[in-house]
Coordinates of C-alpha atoms and ligand atoms in Angstrom, one line a residue:
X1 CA -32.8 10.9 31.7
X2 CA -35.0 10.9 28.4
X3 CA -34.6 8.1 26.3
X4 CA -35.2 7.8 23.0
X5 CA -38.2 6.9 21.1
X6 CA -36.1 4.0 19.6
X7 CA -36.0 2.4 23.2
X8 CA -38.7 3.5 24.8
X9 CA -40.8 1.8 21.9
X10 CA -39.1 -1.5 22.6
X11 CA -41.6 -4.6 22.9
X12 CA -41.4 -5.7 26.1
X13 CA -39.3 -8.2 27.5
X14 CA -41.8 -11.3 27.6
X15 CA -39.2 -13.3 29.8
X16 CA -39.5 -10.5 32.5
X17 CA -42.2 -12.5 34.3
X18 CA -41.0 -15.6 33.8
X19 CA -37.1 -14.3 35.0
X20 CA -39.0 -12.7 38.1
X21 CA -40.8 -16.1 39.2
X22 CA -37.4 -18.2 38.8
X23 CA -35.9 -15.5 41.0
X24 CA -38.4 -16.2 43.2
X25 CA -38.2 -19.8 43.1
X26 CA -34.3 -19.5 43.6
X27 CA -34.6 -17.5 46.8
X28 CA -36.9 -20.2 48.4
X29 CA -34.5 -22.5 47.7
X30 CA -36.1 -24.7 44.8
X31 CA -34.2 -26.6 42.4
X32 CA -35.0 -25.4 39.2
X33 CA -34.1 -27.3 36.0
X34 CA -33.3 -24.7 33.3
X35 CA -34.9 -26.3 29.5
X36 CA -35.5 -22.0 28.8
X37 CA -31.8 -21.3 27.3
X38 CA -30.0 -22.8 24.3
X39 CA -26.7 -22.3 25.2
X40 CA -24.6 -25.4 24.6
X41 CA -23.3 -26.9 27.9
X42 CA -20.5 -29.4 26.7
X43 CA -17.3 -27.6 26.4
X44 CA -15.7 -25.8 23.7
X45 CA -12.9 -28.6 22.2
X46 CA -9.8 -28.5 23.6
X47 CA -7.7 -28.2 20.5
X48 CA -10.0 -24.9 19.8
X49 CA -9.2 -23.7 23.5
X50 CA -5.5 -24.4 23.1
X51 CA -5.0 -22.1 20.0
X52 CA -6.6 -19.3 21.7
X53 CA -4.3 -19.2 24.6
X54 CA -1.3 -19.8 22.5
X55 CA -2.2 -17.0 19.6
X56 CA -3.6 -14.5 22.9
X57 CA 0.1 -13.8 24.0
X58 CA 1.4 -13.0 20.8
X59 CA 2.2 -9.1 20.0
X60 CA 0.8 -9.1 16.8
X61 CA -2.6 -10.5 18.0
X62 CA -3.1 -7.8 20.6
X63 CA -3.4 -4.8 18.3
X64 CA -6.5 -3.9 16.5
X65 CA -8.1 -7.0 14.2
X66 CA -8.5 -6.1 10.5
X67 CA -12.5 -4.8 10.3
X68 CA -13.6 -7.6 7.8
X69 CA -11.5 -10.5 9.0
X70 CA -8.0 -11.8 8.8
X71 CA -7.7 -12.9 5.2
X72 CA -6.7 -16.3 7.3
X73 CA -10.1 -16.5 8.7
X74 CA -12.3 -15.6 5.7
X75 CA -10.2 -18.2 3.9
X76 CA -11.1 -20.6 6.3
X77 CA -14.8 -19.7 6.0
X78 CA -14.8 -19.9 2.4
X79 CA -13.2 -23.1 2.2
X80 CA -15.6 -24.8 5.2
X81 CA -19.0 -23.0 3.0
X82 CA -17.0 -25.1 -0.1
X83 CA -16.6 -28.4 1.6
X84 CA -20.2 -28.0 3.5
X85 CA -22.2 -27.0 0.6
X86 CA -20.3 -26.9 -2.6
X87 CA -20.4 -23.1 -2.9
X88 CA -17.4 -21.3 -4.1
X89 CA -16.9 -18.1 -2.6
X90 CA -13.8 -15.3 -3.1
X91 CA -13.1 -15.0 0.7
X92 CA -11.8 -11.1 0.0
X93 CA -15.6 -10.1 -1.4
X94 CA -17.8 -12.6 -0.5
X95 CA -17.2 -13.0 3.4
X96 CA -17.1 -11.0 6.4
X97 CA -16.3 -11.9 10.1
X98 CA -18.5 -11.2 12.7
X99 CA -18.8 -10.7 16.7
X100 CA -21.2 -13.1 16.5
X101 CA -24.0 -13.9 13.9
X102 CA -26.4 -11.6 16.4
X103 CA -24.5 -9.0 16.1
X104 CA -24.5 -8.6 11.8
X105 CA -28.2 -9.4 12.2
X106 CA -28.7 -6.6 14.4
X107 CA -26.5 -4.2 12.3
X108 CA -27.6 -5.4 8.9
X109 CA -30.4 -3.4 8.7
X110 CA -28.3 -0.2 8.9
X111 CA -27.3 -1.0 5.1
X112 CA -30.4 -1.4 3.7
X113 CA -33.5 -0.1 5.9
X114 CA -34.9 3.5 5.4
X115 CA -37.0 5.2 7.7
X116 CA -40.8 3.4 6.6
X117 CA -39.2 0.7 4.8
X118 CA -41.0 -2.8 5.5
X119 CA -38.6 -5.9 6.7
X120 CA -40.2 -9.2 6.3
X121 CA -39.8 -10.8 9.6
X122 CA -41.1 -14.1 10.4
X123 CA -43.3 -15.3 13.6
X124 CA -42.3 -16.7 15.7
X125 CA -38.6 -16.0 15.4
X126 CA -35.4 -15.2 17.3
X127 CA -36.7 -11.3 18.6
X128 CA -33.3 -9.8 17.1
X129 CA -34.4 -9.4 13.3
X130 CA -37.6 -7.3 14.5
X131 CA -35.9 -4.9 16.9
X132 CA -32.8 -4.5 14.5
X133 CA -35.6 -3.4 11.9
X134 CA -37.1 -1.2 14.6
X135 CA -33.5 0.7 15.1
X136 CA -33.4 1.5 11.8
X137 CA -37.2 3.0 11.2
X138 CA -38.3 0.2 9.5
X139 CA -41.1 -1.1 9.4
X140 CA -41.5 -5.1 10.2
X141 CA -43.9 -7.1 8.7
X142 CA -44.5 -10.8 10.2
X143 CA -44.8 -13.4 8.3
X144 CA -46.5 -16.5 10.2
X145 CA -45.3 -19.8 10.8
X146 CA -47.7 -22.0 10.8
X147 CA -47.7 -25.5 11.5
X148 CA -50.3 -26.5 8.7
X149 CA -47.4 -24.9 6.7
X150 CA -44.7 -26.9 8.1
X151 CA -44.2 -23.7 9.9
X152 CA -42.1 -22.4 6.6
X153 CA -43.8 -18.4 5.2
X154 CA -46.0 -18.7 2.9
X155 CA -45.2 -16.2 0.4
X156 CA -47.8 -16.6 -1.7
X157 CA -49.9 -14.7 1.2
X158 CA -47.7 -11.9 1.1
X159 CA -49.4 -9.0 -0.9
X160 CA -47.8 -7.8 -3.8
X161 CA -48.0 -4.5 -2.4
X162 CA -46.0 -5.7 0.6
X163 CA -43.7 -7.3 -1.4
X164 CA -42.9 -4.0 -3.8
X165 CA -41.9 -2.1 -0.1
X166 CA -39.8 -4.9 1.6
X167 CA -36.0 -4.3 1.7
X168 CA -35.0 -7.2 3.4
X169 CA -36.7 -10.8 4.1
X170 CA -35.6 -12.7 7.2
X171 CA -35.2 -16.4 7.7
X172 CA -34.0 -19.0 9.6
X173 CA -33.5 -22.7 8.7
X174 CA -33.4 -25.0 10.7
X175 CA -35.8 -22.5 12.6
X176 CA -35.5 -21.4 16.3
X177 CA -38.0 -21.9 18.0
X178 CA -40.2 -24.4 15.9
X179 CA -36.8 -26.1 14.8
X180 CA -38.7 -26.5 11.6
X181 CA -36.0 -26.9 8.5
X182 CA -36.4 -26.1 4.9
X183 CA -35.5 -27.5 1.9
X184 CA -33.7 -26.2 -1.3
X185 CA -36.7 -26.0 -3.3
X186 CA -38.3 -23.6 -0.9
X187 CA -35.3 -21.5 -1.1
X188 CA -35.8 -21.7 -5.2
X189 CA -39.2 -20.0 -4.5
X190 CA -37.4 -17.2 -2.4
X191 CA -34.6 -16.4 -4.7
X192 CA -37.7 -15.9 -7.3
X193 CA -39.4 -14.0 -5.1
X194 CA -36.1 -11.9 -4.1
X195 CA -35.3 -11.4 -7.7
X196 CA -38.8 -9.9 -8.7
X197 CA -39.2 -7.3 -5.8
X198 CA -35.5 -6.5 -5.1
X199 CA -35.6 -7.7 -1.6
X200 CA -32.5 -8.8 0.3
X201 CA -33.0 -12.6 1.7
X202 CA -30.9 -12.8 5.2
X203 CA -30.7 -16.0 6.1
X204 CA -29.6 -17.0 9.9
X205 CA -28.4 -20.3 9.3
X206 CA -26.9 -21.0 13.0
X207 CA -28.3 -24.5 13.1
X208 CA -27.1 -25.8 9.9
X209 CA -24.7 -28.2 11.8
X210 CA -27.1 -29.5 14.5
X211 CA -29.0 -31.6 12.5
X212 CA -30.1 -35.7 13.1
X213 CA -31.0 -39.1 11.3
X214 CA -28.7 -38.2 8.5
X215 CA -30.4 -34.7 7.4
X216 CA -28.6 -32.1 6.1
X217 CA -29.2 -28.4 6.1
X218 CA -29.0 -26.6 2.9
X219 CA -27.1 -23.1 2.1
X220 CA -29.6 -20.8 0.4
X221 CA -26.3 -20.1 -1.4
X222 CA -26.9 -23.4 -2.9
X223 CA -29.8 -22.2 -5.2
X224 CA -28.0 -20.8 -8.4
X225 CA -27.7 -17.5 -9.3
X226 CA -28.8 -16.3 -5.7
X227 CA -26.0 -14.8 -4.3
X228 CA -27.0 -11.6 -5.5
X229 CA -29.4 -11.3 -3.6
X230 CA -28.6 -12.7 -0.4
X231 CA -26.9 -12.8 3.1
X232 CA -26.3 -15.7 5.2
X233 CA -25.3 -15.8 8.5
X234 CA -23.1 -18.7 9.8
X235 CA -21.9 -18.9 13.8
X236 CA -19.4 -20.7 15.3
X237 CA -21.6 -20.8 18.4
X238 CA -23.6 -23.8 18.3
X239 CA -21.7 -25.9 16.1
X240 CA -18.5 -25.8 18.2
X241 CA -19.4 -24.5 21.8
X242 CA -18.0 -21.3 21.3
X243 CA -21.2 -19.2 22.4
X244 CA -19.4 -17.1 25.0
X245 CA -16.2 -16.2 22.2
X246 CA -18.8 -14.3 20.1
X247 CA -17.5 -15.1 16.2
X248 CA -19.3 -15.9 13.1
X249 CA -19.4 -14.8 9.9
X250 CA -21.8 -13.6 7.0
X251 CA -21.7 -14.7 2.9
X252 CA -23.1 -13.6 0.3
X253 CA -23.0 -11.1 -2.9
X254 CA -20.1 -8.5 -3.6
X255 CA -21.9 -5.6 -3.5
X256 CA -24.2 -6.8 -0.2
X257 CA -20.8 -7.8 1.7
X258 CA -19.3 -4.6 0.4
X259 CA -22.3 -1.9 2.4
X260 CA -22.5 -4.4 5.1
X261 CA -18.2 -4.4 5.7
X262 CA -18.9 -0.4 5.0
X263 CA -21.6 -0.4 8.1
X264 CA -19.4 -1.9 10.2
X265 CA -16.2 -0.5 10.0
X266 CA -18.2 2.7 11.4
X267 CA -18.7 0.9 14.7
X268 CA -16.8 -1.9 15.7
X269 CA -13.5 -2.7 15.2
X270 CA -13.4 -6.2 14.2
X271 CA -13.1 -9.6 15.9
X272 CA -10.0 -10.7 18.5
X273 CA -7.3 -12.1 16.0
X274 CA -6.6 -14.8 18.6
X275 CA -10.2 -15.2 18.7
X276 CA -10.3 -15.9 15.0
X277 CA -7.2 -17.9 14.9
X278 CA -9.4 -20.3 17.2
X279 CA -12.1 -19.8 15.0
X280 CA -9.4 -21.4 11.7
X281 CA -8.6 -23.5 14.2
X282 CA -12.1 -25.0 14.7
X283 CA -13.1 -25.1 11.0
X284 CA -10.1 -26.8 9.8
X285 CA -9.3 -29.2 12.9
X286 CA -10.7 -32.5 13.4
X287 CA -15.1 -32.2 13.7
X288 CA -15.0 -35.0 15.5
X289 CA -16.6 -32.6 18.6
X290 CA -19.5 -32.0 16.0
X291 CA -20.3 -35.6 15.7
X292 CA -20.3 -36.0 19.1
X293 CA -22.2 -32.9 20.0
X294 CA -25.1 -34.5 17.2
X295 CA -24.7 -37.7 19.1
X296 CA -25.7 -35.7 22.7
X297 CA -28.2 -33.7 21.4
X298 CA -30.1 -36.6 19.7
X299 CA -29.7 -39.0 22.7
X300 CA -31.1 -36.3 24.8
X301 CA -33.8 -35.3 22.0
X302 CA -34.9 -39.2 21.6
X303 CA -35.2 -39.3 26.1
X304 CA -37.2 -36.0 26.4
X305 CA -39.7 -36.6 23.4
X306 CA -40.3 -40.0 24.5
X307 CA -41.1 -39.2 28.1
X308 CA -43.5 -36.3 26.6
X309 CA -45.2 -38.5 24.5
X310 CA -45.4 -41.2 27.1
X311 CA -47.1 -38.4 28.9
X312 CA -49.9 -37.7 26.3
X313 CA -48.7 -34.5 24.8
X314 CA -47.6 -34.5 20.9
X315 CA -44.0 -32.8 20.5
X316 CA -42.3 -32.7 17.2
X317 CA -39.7 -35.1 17.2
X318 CA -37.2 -32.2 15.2
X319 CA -34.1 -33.3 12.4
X320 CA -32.1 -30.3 13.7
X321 CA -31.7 -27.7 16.3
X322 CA -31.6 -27.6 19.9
X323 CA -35.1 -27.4 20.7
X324 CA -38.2 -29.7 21.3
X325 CA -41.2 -27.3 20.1
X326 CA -44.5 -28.4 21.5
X327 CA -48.2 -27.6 21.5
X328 CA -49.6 -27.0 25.2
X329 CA -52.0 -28.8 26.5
X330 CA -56.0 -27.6 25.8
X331 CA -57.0 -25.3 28.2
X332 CA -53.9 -23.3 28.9
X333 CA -51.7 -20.5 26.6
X334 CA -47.9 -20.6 26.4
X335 CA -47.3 -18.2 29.8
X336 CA -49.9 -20.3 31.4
X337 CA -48.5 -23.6 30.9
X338 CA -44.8 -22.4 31.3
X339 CA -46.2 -21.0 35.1
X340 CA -48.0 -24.5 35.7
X341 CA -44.1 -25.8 34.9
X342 CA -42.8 -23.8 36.7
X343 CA -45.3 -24.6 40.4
X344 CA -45.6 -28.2 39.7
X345 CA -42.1 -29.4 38.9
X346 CA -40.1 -26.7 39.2
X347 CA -39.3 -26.9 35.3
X348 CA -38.5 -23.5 33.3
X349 CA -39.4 -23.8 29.1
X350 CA -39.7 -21.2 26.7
X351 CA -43.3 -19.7 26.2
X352 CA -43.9 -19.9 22.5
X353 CA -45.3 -16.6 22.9
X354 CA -42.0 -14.7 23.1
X355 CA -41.0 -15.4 19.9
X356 CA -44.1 -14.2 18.4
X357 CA -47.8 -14.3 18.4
X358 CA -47.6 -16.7 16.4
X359 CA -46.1 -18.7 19.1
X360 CA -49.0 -18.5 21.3
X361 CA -49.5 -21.9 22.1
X362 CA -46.6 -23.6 22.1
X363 CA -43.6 -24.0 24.4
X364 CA -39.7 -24.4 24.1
X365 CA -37.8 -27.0 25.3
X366 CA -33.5 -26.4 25.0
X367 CA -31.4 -29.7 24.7
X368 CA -28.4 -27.7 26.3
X369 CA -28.5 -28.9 30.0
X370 CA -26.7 -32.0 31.5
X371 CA -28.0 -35.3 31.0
X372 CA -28.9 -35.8 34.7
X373 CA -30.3 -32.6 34.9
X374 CA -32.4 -33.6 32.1
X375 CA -32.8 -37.6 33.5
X376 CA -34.7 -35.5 36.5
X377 CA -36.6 -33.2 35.2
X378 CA -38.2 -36.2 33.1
X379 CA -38.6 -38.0 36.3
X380 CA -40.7 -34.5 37.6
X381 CA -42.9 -34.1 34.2
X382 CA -44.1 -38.2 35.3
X383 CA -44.6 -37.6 38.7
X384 CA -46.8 -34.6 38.0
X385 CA -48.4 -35.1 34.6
X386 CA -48.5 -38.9 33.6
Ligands
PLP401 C1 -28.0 -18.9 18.8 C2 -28.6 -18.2 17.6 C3 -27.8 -17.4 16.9 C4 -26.3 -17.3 17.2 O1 -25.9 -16.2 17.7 P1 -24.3 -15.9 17.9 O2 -24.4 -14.4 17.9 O3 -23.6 -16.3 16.6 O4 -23.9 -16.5 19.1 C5 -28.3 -16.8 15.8 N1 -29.6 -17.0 15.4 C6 -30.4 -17.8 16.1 C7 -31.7 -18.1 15.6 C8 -29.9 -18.4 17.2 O5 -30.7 -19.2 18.0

């Protein structure tokens, strides 16, 4: 069958080799201990569980959802952005659910992306925003993250040229993969930015809740008078365990809510009510399970960075996120040093390089495995490395 250009244009998948050698590794029969994925492994709270299977047998929460959210939800939202961040939003125009913040990023563009039309993507970053851009004909322009920079964009070293083309400007704070985090005044810069040229700022704020040592994650929402120019993406995912119920939910200006709602009713049909009942149920019910999920994470950040420093290498030690983001050792790249992993301890990280060229270099380590799975695979990176 012939596909189209749209897919057969389609980076490759840079986890291919990597997914083929664990395969391989699986077959033999090795144990392999998974720091690739971030997919939280503690549970999703019970409370949250409980109103899902009481709302799922209920009539009215069997037909189809409303396309933009129950009011019920979006009020919910609204209120959690107010207590979070002291942003006052109208829940009718300001917020709309979604099947997951990955899927509004990937259907974003659809609103505001002509054929030719540059996207400001940065590099390394989660793949989504680029191929989303690349759907829509646009045309994505990476921004580097470098670590001299803090790994934040500098925008200064964005041509004006570039600048008068861009339609929308991706960005992700705390960051996945460098699990870099940014402060309000760098968003001040943006919204200038924004405002000048006319560009849309998306901003995936996923992590905004997994954060350590007392640091909080700002709302680009926070910086006055930027709503008009902005999107940001909040998910349910991370913060609550809830990765596999696929809800989220995107703020931001009237008019940019309004197209985006517009896009979307044209091809899904909104987000389980008893889904999003769960959803109220988790923004509104105790967040004890967030402290303790910020508890694990750090326990298990503190342990892994300490073993790799006690091996020689020089990891980040990140305020947020689930990821340890490290330089390899001289003498190898990011596929390289993920393969020696891989043979010599039977460990699987992200390559840097998947997220970017700009990730050439580093490597990913998750915090979302078991802390005995983690206990061991420190015990491996000693017995072969220190
Ligand atoms: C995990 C993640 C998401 C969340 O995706 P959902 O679709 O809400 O599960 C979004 N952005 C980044 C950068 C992520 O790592």
């Amino acid at each position: 069958m012939r596909l189209s250009k749209r897919v057969k244009e389609l980076p490759p998948y840079l986890f291919a080799e990597i997914d083929r050698q664990i395969a391989e590794k699986r077959a033999q029969g090795v144990d392999i201990i998974d720091f690739g994925i971030g997919d939280p492994d503690l549970p999703t709270p019970p409370h949250i569980v409980d109103t899902l299977c009481g709302e799922a047998s209920k009539v009215e929460n069997q037909r189809y959802p409303s396309y933009r959210g129950m009011p019920r939800f979006r009020k919910a939202a609204a209120d959690w952005i107010e207590r979070r961040f002291g942003v006052t939003l109208d829940p009718e125009d300001e917020t709309l659910a979604l099947i997951g913040s990955k899927e509004g990023i990937a259907n974003l563009p659809i609103a505001f992306v002509d054929e030719g039309d540059i996207v400001l993507v940065p590099d390394p970053a989660y793949p989504v925003y680029r191929t989303a851009t690349l759907f829509c004909g646009g045309v994505p322009v990476e921004i580097p993250l470098l670590e001299e920079n803090s790994f934040l964009p500098d925008l200064t070293a964005v041509a004006e040229e570039i600048w008068r083309r861009a339609r929308i400007c991706f960005l992700n704070y705390p960051n996945n993969p460098t699990s870099a985090v940014a402060d309000l005044g760098f968003f001040e810069e943006l919204v200038y930015y924004a405002k000048k040229y006319e560009v849309l700022l998306a901003h995936d704020n996923a992590y905004s809740e997994i954060t350590y040592d007392g640091y909080e994650a700002p709302s680009l929402l926070q910086v006055p008078g930027s709503k008009e120019v902005s999107v940001e993406f909040h998910s349910l995912s991370k913060t609550y365990n809830m990765t596999g119920w696929r809800i989220g939910f995107a703020i931001g200006g009237k008019n940019i809510i309004e197209a985006f709602g517009r896009v979307k009713t044209n091809i899904d049909s909104g987000v389980f009510s008893a889904v999003q009942l769960a959803g109220v149920e988790a923004l509104e019910g105790p967040q004890d399970c967030v402290r303790h999920n910020r508890e694990v994470y750090k326990r298990r950040r503190d342990r892994l960075v300490g073993a790799l420093r006690d091996i020689g290498w020089q990891p980040d030690l990140p305020k947020a996120t689930l990821y340890v983001w490290m330089k390899v050792p001289d003498g190898f790249d990011s596929q390289g040093f993920t393969r020696e992993l891989l043979d010599r301890t039977a460990i699987v990280v992200a390559p840097g390089s998947a997220y970017g060229d700009h990730g050439e270099g580093y490597i990913r380590f998750s915090l979302t495995l078991p802390d005995e799975r983690l206990e061991e695979g420190i015990e491996r990176l000693k017995l072969a490395f220190a």
